[in-house]
PDB file of C-alpha atoms in Angstrom:
ATOM      1  CA  UNK Y1485      -3.974   2.531   0.344  1.00 58.00           C
ATOM      2  CA  UNK Y1486      -1.133   4.407   2.045  1.00 66.00           C
ATOM      3  CA  UNK Y1487      -0.609   7.954   0.768  1.00 84.00           C
ATOM      4  CA  UNK Y1488       1.437   9.453   3.588  1.00 92.00           C
ATOM      5  CA  UNK Y1489       4.952   8.730   4.725  1.00 96.00           C
ATOM      6  CA  UNK Y1490       5.638   7.999   8.394  1.00 94.00           C
ATOM      7  CA  UNK Y1491       8.822   7.721  10.432  1.00 94.00           C
ATOM      8  CA  UNK Y1492      12.516   8.322   9.941  1.00 95.00           C
ATOM      9  CA  UNK Y1493      15.484   6.004   9.516  1.00 96.00           C
ATOM     10  CA  UNK Y1494      19.144   5.973   8.535  1.00 97.00           C
ATOM     11  CA  UNK Y1495      20.378   3.941   5.555  1.00 97.00           C
ATOM     12  CA  UNK Y1496      23.833   3.224   4.205  1.00 97.00           C
ATOM     13  CA  UNK Y1497      24.823   4.796   0.904  1.00 97.00           C
ATOM     14  CA  UNK Y1498      27.323   2.690  -1.029  1.00 96.00           C
ATOM     15  CA  UNK Y1499      30.182   3.962  -3.199  1.00 94.00           C
ATOM     16  CA  UNK Y1500      27.926   3.967  -6.287  1.00 95.00           C
ATOM     17  CA  UNK Y1501      25.291   6.058  -4.511  1.00 96.00           C
ATOM     18  CA  UNK Y1502      22.831   3.214  -4.035  1.00 97.00           C
ATOM     19  CA  UNK Y1503      20.607   3.510  -0.983  1.00 98.00           C
ATOM     20  CA  UNK Y1504      17.588   1.494   0.153  1.00 97.00           C
ATOM     21  CA  UNK Y1505      14.309   3.319   0.488  1.00 97.00           C
ATOM     22  CA  UNK Y1506      12.606   2.430   3.808  1.00 96.00           C
ATOM     23  CA  UNK Y1507      10.179  -0.446   3.214  1.00 94.00           C
ATOM     24  CA  UNK Y1508       7.148   1.510   4.471  1.00 93.00           C
ATOM     25  CA  UNK Y1509       8.070   4.392   2.120  1.00 96.00           C
ATOM     26  CA  UNK Y1510       8.186   1.949  -0.819  1.00 95.00           C
ATOM     27  CA  UNK Y1511       4.538   0.979  -0.243  1.00 94.00           C
ATOM     28  CA  UNK Y1512       3.494   4.644  -0.451  1.00 96.00           C
ATOM     29  CA  UNK Y1513       5.600   5.170  -3.596  1.00 96.00           C
ATOM     30  CA  UNK Y1514       4.019   2.106  -5.243  1.00 95.00           C
ATOM     31  CA  UNK Y1515       0.471   3.079  -4.225  1.00 94.00           C
ATOM     32  CA  UNK Y1516       0.931   6.614  -5.551  1.00 95.00           C
ATOM     33  CA  UNK Y1517       2.403   5.681  -8.948  1.00 95.00           C
ATOM     34  CA  UNK Y1518      -0.616   5.315 -11.261  1.00 94.00           C
ATOM     35  CA  UNK Y1519       1.443   3.259 -13.749  1.00 93.00           C
ATOM     36  CA  UNK Y1520       2.785   0.807 -11.160  1.00 93.00           C
ATOM     37  CA  UNK Y1521       1.553  -2.795 -10.988  1.00 91.00           C
ATOM     38  CA  UNK Y1522       3.181  -5.967  -9.689  1.00 86.00           C
ATOM     39  CA  UNK Y1523       6.196  -6.735 -11.834  1.00 87.00           C
ATOM     40  CA  UNK Y1524       6.890  -3.090 -12.710  1.00 92.00           C
ATOM     41  CA  UNK Y1525       9.317  -0.795 -10.925  1.00 95.00           C
ATOM     42  CA  UNK Y1526       7.765   2.212  -9.116  1.00 96.00           C
ATOM     43  CA  UNK Y1527       8.854   5.786  -9.851  1.00 97.00           C
ATOM     44  CA  UNK Y1528       9.288   8.881  -7.753  1.00 97.00           C
ATOM     45  CA  UNK Y1529      10.492  12.444  -8.241  1.00 97.00           C
ATOM     46  CA  UNK Y1530      13.507  13.820  -6.371  1.00 97.00           C
ATOM     47  CA  UNK Y1531      13.571  17.612  -6.005  1.00 96.00           C
ATOM     48  CA  UNK Y1532      17.019  18.870  -5.101  1.00 94.00           C
ATOM     49  CA  UNK Y1533      16.441  22.607  -5.440  1.00 89.00           C
ATOM     50  CA  UNK Y1534      18.897  25.470  -5.426  1.00 85.00           C
ATOM     51  CA  UNK Y1535      22.102  26.062  -3.520  1.00 84.00           C
ATOM     52  CA  UNK Y1536      20.422  26.840  -0.192  1.00 87.00           C
ATOM     53  CA  UNK Y1537      18.489  23.570   0.031  1.00 91.00           C
ATOM     54  CA  UNK Y1538      20.426  21.099   2.168  1.00 93.00           C
ATOM     55  CA  UNK Y1539      18.200  18.062   1.622  1.00 96.00           C
ATOM     56  CA  UNK Y1540      16.566  16.238  -1.280  1.00 97.00           C
ATOM     57  CA  UNK Y1541      12.776  15.923  -1.247  1.00 97.00           C
ATOM     58  CA  UNK Y1542      11.069  12.811  -2.582  1.00 97.00           C
ATOM     59  CA  UNK Y1543       7.626  13.153  -4.168  1.00 97.00           C
ATOM     60  CA  UNK Y1544       5.327  10.359  -5.235  1.00 97.00           C
ATOM     61  CA  UNK Y1545       4.047  10.648  -8.794  1.00 96.00           C
ATOM     62  CA  UNK Y1546       0.576  11.609  -7.484  1.00 96.00           C
ATOM     63  CA  UNK Y1547       1.995  14.253  -5.124  1.00 95.00           C
ATOM     64  CA  UNK Y1548       4.035  15.787  -7.955  1.00 96.00           C
ATOM     65  CA  UNK Y1549       0.985  15.736 -10.243  1.00 96.00           C
ATOM     66  CA  UNK Y1550      -0.827  17.795  -7.583  1.00 95.00           C
ATOM     67  CA  UNK Y1551       2.072  20.270  -7.429  1.00 96.00           C
ATOM     68  CA  UNK Y1552       2.156  20.542 -11.235  1.00 96.00           C
ATOM     69  CA  UNK Y1553      -1.592  21.191 -11.271  1.00 96.00           C
ATOM     70  CA  UNK Y1554      -1.230  24.030  -8.748  1.00 96.00           C
ATOM     71  CA  UNK Y1555       1.682  25.557 -10.689  1.00 96.00           C
ATOM     72  CA  UNK Y1556      -0.327  25.478 -13.926  1.00 95.00           C
ATOM     73  CA  UNK Y1557      -2.938  27.771 -12.338  1.00 96.00           C
ATOM     74  CA  UNK Y1558      -0.482  30.674 -12.192  1.00 96.00           C
ATOM     75  CA  UNK Y1559      -0.351  32.835 -15.324  1.00 95.00           C
ATOM     76  CA  UNK Y1560       2.146  31.572 -17.892  1.00 94.00           C
ATOM     77  CA  UNK Y1561       5.287  33.691 -17.671  1.00 93.00           C
ATOM     78  CA  UNK Y1562       4.517  35.053 -14.189  1.00 95.00           C
ATOM     79  CA  UNK Y1563       7.421  35.264 -11.738  1.00 95.00           C
ATOM     80  CA  UNK Y1564       5.727  32.882  -9.296  1.00 95.00           C
ATOM     81  CA  UNK Y1565       5.079  30.267 -11.987  1.00 95.00           C
ATOM     82  CA  UNK Y1566       8.645  30.555 -13.321  1.00 95.00           C
ATOM     83  CA  UNK Y1567      10.174  30.151  -9.858  1.00 93.00           C
ATOM     84  CA  UNK Y1568       7.951  27.170  -9.027  1.00 94.00           C
ATOM     85  CA  UNK Y1569       8.686  25.527 -12.399  1.00 95.00           C
ATOM     86  CA  UNK Y1570      12.411  25.961 -11.816  1.00 94.00           C
ATOM     87  CA  UNK Y1571      12.226  24.347  -8.398  1.00 92.00           C
ATOM     88  CA  UNK Y1572       9.794  21.514  -9.133  1.00 94.00           C
ATOM     89  CA  UNK Y1573      10.566  20.813 -12.798  1.00 94.00           C
ATOM     90  CA  UNK Y1574      14.085  21.974 -13.643  1.00 94.00           C
ATOM     91  CA  UNK Y1575      15.726  21.171 -10.281  1.00 95.00           C
ATOM     92  CA  UNK Y1576      14.294  17.668 -10.057  1.00 95.00           C
ATOM     93  CA  UNK Y1577      14.627  14.233 -11.587  1.00 96.00           C
ATOM     94  CA  UNK Y1578      12.523  11.133 -12.024  1.00 96.00           C
ATOM     95  CA  UNK Y1579      14.018   8.075 -10.319  1.00 96.00           C
ATOM     96  CA  UNK Y1580      13.022   4.420 -10.602  1.00 96.00           C
ATOM     97  CA  UNK Y1581      13.373   2.064  -7.651  1.00 97.00           C
ATOM     98  CA  UNK Y1582      15.256  -1.113  -8.508  1.00 96.00           C
ATOM     99  CA  UNK Y1583      13.807  -4.545  -7.764  1.00 93.00           C
ATOM    100  CA  UNK Y1584      15.369  -4.517  -4.268  1.00 95.00           C
ATOM    101  CA  UNK Y1585      13.882  -1.122  -3.325  1.00 95.00           C
ATOM    102  CA  UNK Y1586      17.014   0.943  -3.861  1.00 97.00           C
ATOM    103  CA  UNK Y1587      17.616   4.152  -5.750  1.00 97.00           C
ATOM    104  CA  UNK Y1588      20.857   5.616  -7.039  1.00 96.00           C
ATOM    105  CA  UNK Y1589      21.602   9.141  -5.827  1.00 96.00           C
ATOM    106  CA  UNK Y1590      23.817  10.834  -8.418  1.00 94.00           C
ATOM    107  CA  UNK Y1591      27.209  12.127  -7.240  1.00 94.00           C
ATOM    108  CA  UNK Y1592      26.177  15.781  -7.633  1.00 92.00           C
ATOM    109  CA  UNK Y1593      23.189  15.281  -5.314  1.00 94.00           C
ATOM    110  CA  UNK Y1594      25.268  13.427  -2.727  1.00 95.00           C
ATOM    111  CA  UNK Y1595      27.868  16.193  -2.835  1.00 93.00           C
ATOM    112  CA  UNK Y1596      25.213  18.925  -2.685  1.00 94.00           C
ATOM    113  CA  UNK Y1597      23.771  17.677   0.606  1.00 95.00           C
ATOM    114  CA  UNK Y1598      27.007  16.209   1.977  1.00 94.00           C
ATOM    115  CA  UNK Y1599      26.071  12.528   2.016  1.00 93.00           C
ATOM    116  CA  UNK Y1600      29.016  10.388   2.955  1.00 89.00           C
ATOM    117  CA  UNK Y1601      28.049   6.842   3.817  1.00 92.00           C
ATOM    118  CA  UNK Y1602      24.735   7.468   5.580  1.00 97.00           C
ATOM    119  CA  UNK Y1603      21.428   9.047   4.558  1.00 97.00           C
ATOM    120  CA  UNK Y1604      18.560   9.932   6.874  1.00 98.00           C
ATOM    121  CA  UNK Y1605      15.078   9.464   5.426  1.00 98.00           C
ATOM    122  CA  UNK Y1606      12.490  11.687   7.135  1.00 97.00           C
ATOM    123  CA  UNK Y1607       8.767  11.586   6.447  1.00 96.00           C
ATOM    124  CA  UNK Y1608       7.030  14.844   5.670  1.00 93.00           C
ATOM    125  CA  UNK Y1609       3.402  14.009   4.959  1.00 91.00           C
ATOM    126  CA  UNK Y1610       2.959  13.216   1.286  1.00 92.00           C
ATOM    127  CA  UNK Y1611       6.696  13.714   0.642  1.00 96.00           C
ATOM    128  CA  UNK Y1612       9.884  12.600   2.349  1.00 97.00           C
ATOM    129  CA  UNK Y1613      13.298  14.169   2.760  1.00 97.00           C
ATOM    130  CA  UNK Y1614      16.791  12.720   2.419  1.00 98.00           C
ATOM    131  CA  UNK Y1615      19.357  14.410   4.666  1.00 97.00           C
ATOM    132  CA  UNK Y1616      22.911  14.129   5.850  1.00 96.00           C
ATOM    133  CA  UNK Y1617      22.147  13.010   9.448  1.00 96.00           C
ATOM    134  CA  UNK Y1618      24.270  15.770  11.013  1.00 95.00           C
ATOM    135  CA  UNK Y1619      22.576  18.454   8.900  1.00 94.00           C
ATOM    136  CA  UNK Y1620      19.161  17.106   9.877  1.00 94.00           C
ATOM    137  CA  UNK Y1621      20.066  17.189  13.575  1.00 92.00           C
ATOM    138  CA  UNK Y1622      21.283  20.784  13.162  1.00 91.00           C
ATOM    139  CA  UNK Y1623      17.968  21.720  11.496  1.00 89.00           C
ATOM    140  CA  UNK Y1624      16.068  20.313  14.491  1.00 86.00           C
ATOM    141  CA  UNK Y1625      18.313  22.287  16.856  1.00 83.00           C
ATOM    142  CA  UNK Y1626      17.581  25.437  14.818  1.00 82.00           C
ATOM    143  CA  UNK Y1627      13.833  24.837  15.224  1.00 76.00           C
ATOM    144  CA  UNK Y1628      14.302  24.649  18.988  1.00 73.00           C
ATOM    145  CA  UNK Y1629      16.191  27.956  18.904  1.00 70.00           C
ATOM    146  CA  UNK Y1630      13.198  29.461  17.069  1.00 67.00           C
ATOM    147  CA  UNK Y1631      10.888  28.443  19.915  1.00 68.00           C
ATOM    148  CA  UNK Y1632       9.658  25.055  18.705  1.00 64.00           C
ATOM    149  CA  UNK Y1633       9.455  22.598  21.600  1.00 67.00           C
ATOM    150  CA  UNK Y1634       9.574  19.031  20.214  1.00 62.00           C
ATOM    151  CA  UNK Y1635       8.539  17.621  23.613  1.00 67.00           C
ATOM    152  CA  UNK Y1636       5.323  19.662  23.783  1.00 65.00           C
ATOM    153  CA  UNK Y1637       2.033  17.958  22.986  1.00 62.00           C
ATOM    154  CA  UNK Y1638       1.758  18.278  19.159  1.00 59.00           C
ATOM    155  CA  UNK Y1639      -1.956  19.108  19.375  1.00 61.00           C
ATOM    156  CA  UNK Y1640      -0.973  22.494  20.802  1.00 58.00           C
ATOM    157  CA  UNK Y1641       0.650  23.320  17.459  1.00 57.00           C
ATOM    158  CA  UNK Y1642      -2.174  21.792  15.448  1.00 58.00           C
ATOM    159  CA  UNK Y1643      -4.650  24.025  17.255  1.00 57.00           C
ATOM    160  CA  UNK Y1644      -2.698  27.065  16.102  1.00 56.00           C
ATOM    161  CA  UNK Y1645      -1.199  27.924  19.476  1.00 51.00           C
ATOM    162  CA  UNK Y1646       2.516  28.360  19.964  1.00 48.00           C
ATOM    163  CA  UNK Y1647       4.075  26.954  23.135  1.00 47.00           C
TER     164      UNK Y1647
END
């Protein structure tokens, strides 16, 4: 059972905001929706965040349940719990995939991240991100400026060393 997203791809966004979720991502979304069975439509959570976030993050139902569980461990009313609840509860929405594997991105989300005709889906472990392709490329360039070398053997980073 797939629980992690892999890969990246660009998908057209139509005038109504409909965009196809990558097929491999759909399998993860289905497998991580405890209420999903054949014949039902799988759900996911889109977290759009505050004004500084320039992408939308997609969570499976199981991944969001894990986040909610961690948030609930902070004292009720604490600043950390309030800020996490605002990000992951208030600045998010549940979305249902249609029977062709598409979702509808509301106008305000498309405008927020500057989607105009094309969306880049990027895996991020147990979540995925939806970006304007140019903004995503700029974020990769910024990582390189901070010393991240995308051509270096990834195991160097996994071992805790910086190259």
